[in-house]
mmCIF file of C-alpha atoms and ligand atoms in Angstrom:
data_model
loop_
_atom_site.group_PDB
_atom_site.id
_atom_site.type_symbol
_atom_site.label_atom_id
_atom_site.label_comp_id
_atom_site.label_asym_id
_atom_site.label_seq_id
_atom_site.Cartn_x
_atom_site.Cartn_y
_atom_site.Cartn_z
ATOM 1 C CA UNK A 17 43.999 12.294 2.513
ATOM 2 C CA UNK A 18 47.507 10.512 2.121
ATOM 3 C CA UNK A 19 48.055 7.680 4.282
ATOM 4 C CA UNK A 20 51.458 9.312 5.307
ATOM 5 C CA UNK A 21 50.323 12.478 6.271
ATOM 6 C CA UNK A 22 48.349 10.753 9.138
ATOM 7 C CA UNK A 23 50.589 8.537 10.291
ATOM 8 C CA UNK A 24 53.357 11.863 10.039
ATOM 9 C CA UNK A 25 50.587 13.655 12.238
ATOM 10 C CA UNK A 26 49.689 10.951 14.966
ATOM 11 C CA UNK A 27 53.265 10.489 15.604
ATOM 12 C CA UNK A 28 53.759 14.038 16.864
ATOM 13 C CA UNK A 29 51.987 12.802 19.663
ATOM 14 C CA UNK A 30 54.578 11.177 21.997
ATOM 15 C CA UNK A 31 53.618 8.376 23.929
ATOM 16 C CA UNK A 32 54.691 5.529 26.301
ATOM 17 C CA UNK A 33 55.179 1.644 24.924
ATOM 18 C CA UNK A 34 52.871 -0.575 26.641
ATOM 19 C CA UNK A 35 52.781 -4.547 25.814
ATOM 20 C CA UNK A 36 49.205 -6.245 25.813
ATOM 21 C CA UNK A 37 49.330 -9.692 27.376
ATOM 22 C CA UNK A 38 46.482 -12.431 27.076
ATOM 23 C CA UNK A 39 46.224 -16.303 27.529
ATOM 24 C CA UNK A 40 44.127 -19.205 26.067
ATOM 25 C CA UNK A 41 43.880 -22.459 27.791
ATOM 26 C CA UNK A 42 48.333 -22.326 28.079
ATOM 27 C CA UNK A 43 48.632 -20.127 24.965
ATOM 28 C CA UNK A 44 50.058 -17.045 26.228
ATOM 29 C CA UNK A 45 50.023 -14.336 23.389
ATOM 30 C CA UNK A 46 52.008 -10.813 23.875
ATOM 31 C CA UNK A 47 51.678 -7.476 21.201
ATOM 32 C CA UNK A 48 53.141 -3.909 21.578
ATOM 33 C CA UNK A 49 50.538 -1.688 21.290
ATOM 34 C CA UNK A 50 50.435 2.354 22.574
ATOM 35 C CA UNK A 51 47.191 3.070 21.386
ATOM 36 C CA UNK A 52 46.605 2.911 25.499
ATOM 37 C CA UNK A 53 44.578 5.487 27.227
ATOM 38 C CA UNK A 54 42.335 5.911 30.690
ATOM 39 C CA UNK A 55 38.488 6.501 30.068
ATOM 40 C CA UNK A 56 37.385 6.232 33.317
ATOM 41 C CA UNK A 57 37.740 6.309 37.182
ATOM 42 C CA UNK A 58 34.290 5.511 38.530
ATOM 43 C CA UNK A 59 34.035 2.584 37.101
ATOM 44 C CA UNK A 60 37.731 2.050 36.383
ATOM 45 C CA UNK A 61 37.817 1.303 32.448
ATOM 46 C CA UNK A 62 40.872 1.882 30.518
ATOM 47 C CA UNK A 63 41.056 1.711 26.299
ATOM 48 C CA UNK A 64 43.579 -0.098 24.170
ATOM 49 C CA UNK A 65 42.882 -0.687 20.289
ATOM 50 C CA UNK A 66 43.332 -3.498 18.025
ATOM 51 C CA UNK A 67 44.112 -3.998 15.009
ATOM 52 C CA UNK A 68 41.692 -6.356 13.042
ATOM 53 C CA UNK A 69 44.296 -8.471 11.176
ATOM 54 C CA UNK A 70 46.457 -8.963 14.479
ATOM 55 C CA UNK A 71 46.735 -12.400 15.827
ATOM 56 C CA UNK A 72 45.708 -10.428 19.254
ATOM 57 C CA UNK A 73 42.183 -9.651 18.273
ATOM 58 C CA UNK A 74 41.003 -13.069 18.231
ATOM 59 C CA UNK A 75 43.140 -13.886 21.221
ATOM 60 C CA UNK A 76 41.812 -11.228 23.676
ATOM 61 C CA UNK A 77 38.082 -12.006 22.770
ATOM 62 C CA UNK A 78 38.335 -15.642 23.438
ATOM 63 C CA UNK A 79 40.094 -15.433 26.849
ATOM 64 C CA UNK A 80 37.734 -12.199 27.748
ATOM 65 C CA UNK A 81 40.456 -10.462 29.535
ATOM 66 C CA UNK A 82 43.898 -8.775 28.914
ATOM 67 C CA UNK A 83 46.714 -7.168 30.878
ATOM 68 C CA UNK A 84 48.669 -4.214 29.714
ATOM 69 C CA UNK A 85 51.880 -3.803 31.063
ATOM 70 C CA UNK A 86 53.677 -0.363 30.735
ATOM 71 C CA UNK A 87 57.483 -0.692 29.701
ATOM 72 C CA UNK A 88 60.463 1.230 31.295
ATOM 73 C CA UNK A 89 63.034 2.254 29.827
ATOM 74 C CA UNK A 90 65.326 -0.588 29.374
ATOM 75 C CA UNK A 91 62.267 -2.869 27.783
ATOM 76 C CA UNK A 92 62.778 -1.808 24.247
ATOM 77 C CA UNK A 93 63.671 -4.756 23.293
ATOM 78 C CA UNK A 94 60.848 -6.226 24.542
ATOM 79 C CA UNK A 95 59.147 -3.934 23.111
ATOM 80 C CA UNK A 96 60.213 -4.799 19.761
ATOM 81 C CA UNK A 97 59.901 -8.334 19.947
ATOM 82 C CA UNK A 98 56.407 -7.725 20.648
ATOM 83 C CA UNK A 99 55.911 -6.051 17.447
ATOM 84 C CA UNK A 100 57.959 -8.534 15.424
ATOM 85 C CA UNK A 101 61.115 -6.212 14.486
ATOM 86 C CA UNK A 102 63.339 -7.825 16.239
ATOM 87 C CA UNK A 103 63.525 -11.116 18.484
ATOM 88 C CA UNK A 104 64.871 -11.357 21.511
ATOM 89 C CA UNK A 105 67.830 -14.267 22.261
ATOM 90 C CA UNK A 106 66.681 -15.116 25.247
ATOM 91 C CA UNK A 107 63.017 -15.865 26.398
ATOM 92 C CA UNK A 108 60.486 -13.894 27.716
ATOM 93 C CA UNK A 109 59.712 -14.223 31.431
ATOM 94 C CA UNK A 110 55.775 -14.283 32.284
ATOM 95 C CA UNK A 111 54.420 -13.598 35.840
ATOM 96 C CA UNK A 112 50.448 -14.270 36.536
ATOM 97 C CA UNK A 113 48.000 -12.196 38.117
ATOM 98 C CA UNK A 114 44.735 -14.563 38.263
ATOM 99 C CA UNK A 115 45.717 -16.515 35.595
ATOM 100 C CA UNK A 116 46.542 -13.181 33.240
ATOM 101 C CA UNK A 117 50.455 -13.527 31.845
ATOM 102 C CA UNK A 118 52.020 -10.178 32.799
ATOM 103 C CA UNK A 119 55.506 -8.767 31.260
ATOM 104 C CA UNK A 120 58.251 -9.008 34.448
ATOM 105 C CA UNK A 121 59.478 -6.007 35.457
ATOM 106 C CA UNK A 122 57.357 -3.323 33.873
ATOM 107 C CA UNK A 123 56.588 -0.034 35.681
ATOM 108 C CA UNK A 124 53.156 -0.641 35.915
ATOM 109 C CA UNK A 125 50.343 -3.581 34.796
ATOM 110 C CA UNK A 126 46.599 -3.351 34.434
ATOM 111 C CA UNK A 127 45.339 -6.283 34.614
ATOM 112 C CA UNK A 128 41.287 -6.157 32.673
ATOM 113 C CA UNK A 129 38.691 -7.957 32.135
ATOM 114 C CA UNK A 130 36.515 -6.789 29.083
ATOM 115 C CA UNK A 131 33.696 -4.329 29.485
ATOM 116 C CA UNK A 132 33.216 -3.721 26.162
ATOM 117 C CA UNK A 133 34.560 -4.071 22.511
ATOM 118 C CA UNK A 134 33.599 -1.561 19.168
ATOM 119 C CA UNK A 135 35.179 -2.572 15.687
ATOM 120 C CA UNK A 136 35.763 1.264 14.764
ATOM 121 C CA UNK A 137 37.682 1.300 10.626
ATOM 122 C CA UNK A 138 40.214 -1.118 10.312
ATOM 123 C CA UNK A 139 40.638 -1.300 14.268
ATOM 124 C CA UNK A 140 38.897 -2.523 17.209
ATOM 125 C CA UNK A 141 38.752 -0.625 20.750
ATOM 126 C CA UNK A 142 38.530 -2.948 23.375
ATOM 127 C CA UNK A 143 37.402 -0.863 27.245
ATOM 128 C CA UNK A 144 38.732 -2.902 29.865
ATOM 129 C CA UNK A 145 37.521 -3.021 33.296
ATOM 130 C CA UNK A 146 40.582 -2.820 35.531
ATOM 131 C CA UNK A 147 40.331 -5.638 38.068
ATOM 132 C CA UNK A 148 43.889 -5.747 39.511
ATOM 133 C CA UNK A 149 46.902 -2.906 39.168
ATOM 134 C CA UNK A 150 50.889 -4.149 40.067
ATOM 135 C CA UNK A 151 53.001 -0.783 40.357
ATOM 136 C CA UNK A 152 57.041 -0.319 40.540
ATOM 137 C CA UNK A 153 59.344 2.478 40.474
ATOM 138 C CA UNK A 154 61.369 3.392 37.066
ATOM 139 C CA UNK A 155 61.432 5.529 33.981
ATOM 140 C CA UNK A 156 59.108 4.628 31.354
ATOM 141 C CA UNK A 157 59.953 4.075 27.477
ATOM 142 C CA UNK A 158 58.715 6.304 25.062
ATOM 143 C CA UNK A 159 57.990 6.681 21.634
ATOM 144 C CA UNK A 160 58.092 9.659 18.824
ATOM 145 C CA UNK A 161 58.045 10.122 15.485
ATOM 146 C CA UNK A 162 58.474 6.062 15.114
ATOM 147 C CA UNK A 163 61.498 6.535 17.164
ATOM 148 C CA UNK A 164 62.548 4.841 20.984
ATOM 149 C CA UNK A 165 63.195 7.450 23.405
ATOM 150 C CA UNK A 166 63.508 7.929 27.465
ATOM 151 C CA UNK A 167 61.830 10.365 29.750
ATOM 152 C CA UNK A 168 63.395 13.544 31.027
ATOM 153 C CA UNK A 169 62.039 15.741 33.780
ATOM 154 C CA UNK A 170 63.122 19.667 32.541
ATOM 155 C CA UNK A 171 65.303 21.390 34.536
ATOM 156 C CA UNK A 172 64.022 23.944 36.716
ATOM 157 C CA UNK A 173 65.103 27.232 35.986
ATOM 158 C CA UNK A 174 65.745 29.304 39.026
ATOM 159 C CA UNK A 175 62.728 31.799 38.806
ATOM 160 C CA UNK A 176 63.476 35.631 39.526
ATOM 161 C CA UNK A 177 60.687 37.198 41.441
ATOM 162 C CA UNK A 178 59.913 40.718 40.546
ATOM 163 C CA UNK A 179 58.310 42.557 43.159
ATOM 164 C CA UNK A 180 55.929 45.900 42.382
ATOM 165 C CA UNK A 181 57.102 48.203 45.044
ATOM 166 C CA UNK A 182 55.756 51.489 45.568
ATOM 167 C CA UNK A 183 57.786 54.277 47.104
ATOM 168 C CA UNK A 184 56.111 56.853 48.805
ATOM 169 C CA UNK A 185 57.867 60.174 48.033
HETATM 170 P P1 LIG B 270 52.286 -11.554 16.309
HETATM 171 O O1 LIG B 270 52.853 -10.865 15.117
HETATM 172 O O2 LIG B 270 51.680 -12.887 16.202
HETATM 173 O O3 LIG B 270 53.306 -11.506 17.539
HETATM 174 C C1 LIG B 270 54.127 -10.412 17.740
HETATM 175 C C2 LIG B 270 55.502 -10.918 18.200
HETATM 176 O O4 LIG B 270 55.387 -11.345 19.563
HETATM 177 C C3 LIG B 270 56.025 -12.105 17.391
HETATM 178 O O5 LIG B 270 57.403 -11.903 17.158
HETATM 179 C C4 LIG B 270 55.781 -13.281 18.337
HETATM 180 O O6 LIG B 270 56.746 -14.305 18.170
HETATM 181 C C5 LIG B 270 55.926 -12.634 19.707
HETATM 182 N N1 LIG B 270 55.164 -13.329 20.746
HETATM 183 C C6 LIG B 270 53.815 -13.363 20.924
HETATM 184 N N2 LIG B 270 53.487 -14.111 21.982
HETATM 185 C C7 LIG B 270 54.647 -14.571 22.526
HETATM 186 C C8 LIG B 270 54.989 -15.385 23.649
HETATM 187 N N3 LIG B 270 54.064 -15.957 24.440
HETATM 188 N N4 LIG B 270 56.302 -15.587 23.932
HETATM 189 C C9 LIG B 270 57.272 -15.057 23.161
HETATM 190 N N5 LIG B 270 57.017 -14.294 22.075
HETATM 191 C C10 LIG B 270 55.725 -14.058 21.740
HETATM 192 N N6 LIG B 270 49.295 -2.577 16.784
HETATM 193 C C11 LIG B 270 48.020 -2.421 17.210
HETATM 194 O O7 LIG B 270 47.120 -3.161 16.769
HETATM 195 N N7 LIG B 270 47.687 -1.457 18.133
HETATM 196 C C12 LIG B 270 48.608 -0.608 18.651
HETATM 197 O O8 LIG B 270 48.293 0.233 19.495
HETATM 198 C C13 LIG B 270 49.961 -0.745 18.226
HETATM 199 N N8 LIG B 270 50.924 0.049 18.710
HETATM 200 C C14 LIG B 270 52.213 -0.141 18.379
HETATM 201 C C15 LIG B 270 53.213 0.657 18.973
HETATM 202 C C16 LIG B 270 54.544 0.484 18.675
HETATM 203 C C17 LIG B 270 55.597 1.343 19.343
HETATM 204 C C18 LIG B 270 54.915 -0.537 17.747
HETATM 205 C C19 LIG B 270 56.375 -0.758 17.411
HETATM 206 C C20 LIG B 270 53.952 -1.343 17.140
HETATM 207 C C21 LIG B 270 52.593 -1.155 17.452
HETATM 208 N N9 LIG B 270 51.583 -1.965 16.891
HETATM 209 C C22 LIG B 270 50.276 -1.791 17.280
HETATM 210 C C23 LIG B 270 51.912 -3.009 15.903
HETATM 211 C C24 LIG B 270 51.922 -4.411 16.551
HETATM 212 O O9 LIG B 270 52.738 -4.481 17.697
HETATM 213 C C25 LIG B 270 52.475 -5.456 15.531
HETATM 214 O O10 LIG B 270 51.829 -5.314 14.306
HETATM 215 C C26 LIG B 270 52.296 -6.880 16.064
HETATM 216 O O11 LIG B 270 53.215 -7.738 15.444
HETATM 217 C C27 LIG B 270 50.914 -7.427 15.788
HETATM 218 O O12 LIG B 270 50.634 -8.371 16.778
HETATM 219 P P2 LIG B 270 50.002 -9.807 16.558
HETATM 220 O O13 LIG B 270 49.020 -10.052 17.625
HETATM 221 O O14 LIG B 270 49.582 -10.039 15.131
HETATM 222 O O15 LIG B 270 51.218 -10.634 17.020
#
């Protein structure tokens, strides 16, 4: 199967941005990444995955745990400075949950420690156990069809209720 045709495919699935945040010894190291998803909630384990050549692999297995911070809407540019298309002029600002760098301002964080890692292809899938969670208000980013976008709740349409009424005659 053409290369193309799957990428075409997997991005008809929309999705939010997330950026995965790690640190070794004072080397903090950030990626964009929305291969994200929940697996669990009893024990809390979420999944994010990898890929093999990114700086981030070796990263996250040295410092054994990783934070993934979901962006709102006005983080695309962090977003892609995270992936390398385009750098940002001015820094990026790093909070710390227990010593785990965390994107400021991002609707939500997970902060992990690592349960367990699979290399699956040219990937790995890393299951993080979710030790700490920092929440905010907002509208998330999104992303389709390789394209930026913003969330929109649908309108909802005034419903017309149709009653069965029977007469007697
Ligand atoms: P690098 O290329 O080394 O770093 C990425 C960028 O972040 C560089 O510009 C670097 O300067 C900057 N940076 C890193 N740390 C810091 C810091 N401390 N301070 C300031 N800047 C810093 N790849 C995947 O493997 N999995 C995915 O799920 C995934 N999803 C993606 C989703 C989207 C929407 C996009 C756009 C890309 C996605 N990618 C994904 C691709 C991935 O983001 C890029 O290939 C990335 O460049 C690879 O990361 P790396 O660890 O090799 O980082």
């Amino acid at each position: 199967m053409d290369d193309r045709i799957f990428r075409n495919t997997m991005g008809k699935f929309s999705t939010g941005v997330t950026v995965i945040t790690t640190k070794v010894g004072e080397d903090v190291h950030g990626m964009t990444a929305n291969a994200f998803m929940s697996v669990s909630l009893d024990p809390k384990l979420i999944s994010i995955s990898v890929d093999n050549q990114a700086n981030m692999l070796k990263k996250i297995k040295e410092s054994g745990k990783f934070a993934v911070n979901i962006l709102a809407a006005e983080q695309q540019d962090i977003s892609m400075h995270f992936a390398g298309q385009k750098k940002r002029d001015s820094e990026v600002e790093f909070e710390n949950i227990n010593n785990v760098p965390i994107v400021r301002d991002s609707l939500a964080t997970i902060v992990c420690d690592i349960h367990d890692s699979y290399r699956v292809g040219d990937h790995t899938l890393f299951i993080g156990k979710v030790f700490e969670i920092d929440l905010r208000d907002g509208s998330p980013l999104t992303f389709y069809q390789g394209k930026y976008g913003n969330y929109r709740e649908v309108e909802k349409k005034k419903l017309t209720i149709y009653r069965l009424v029977t007469v007697d005659q």
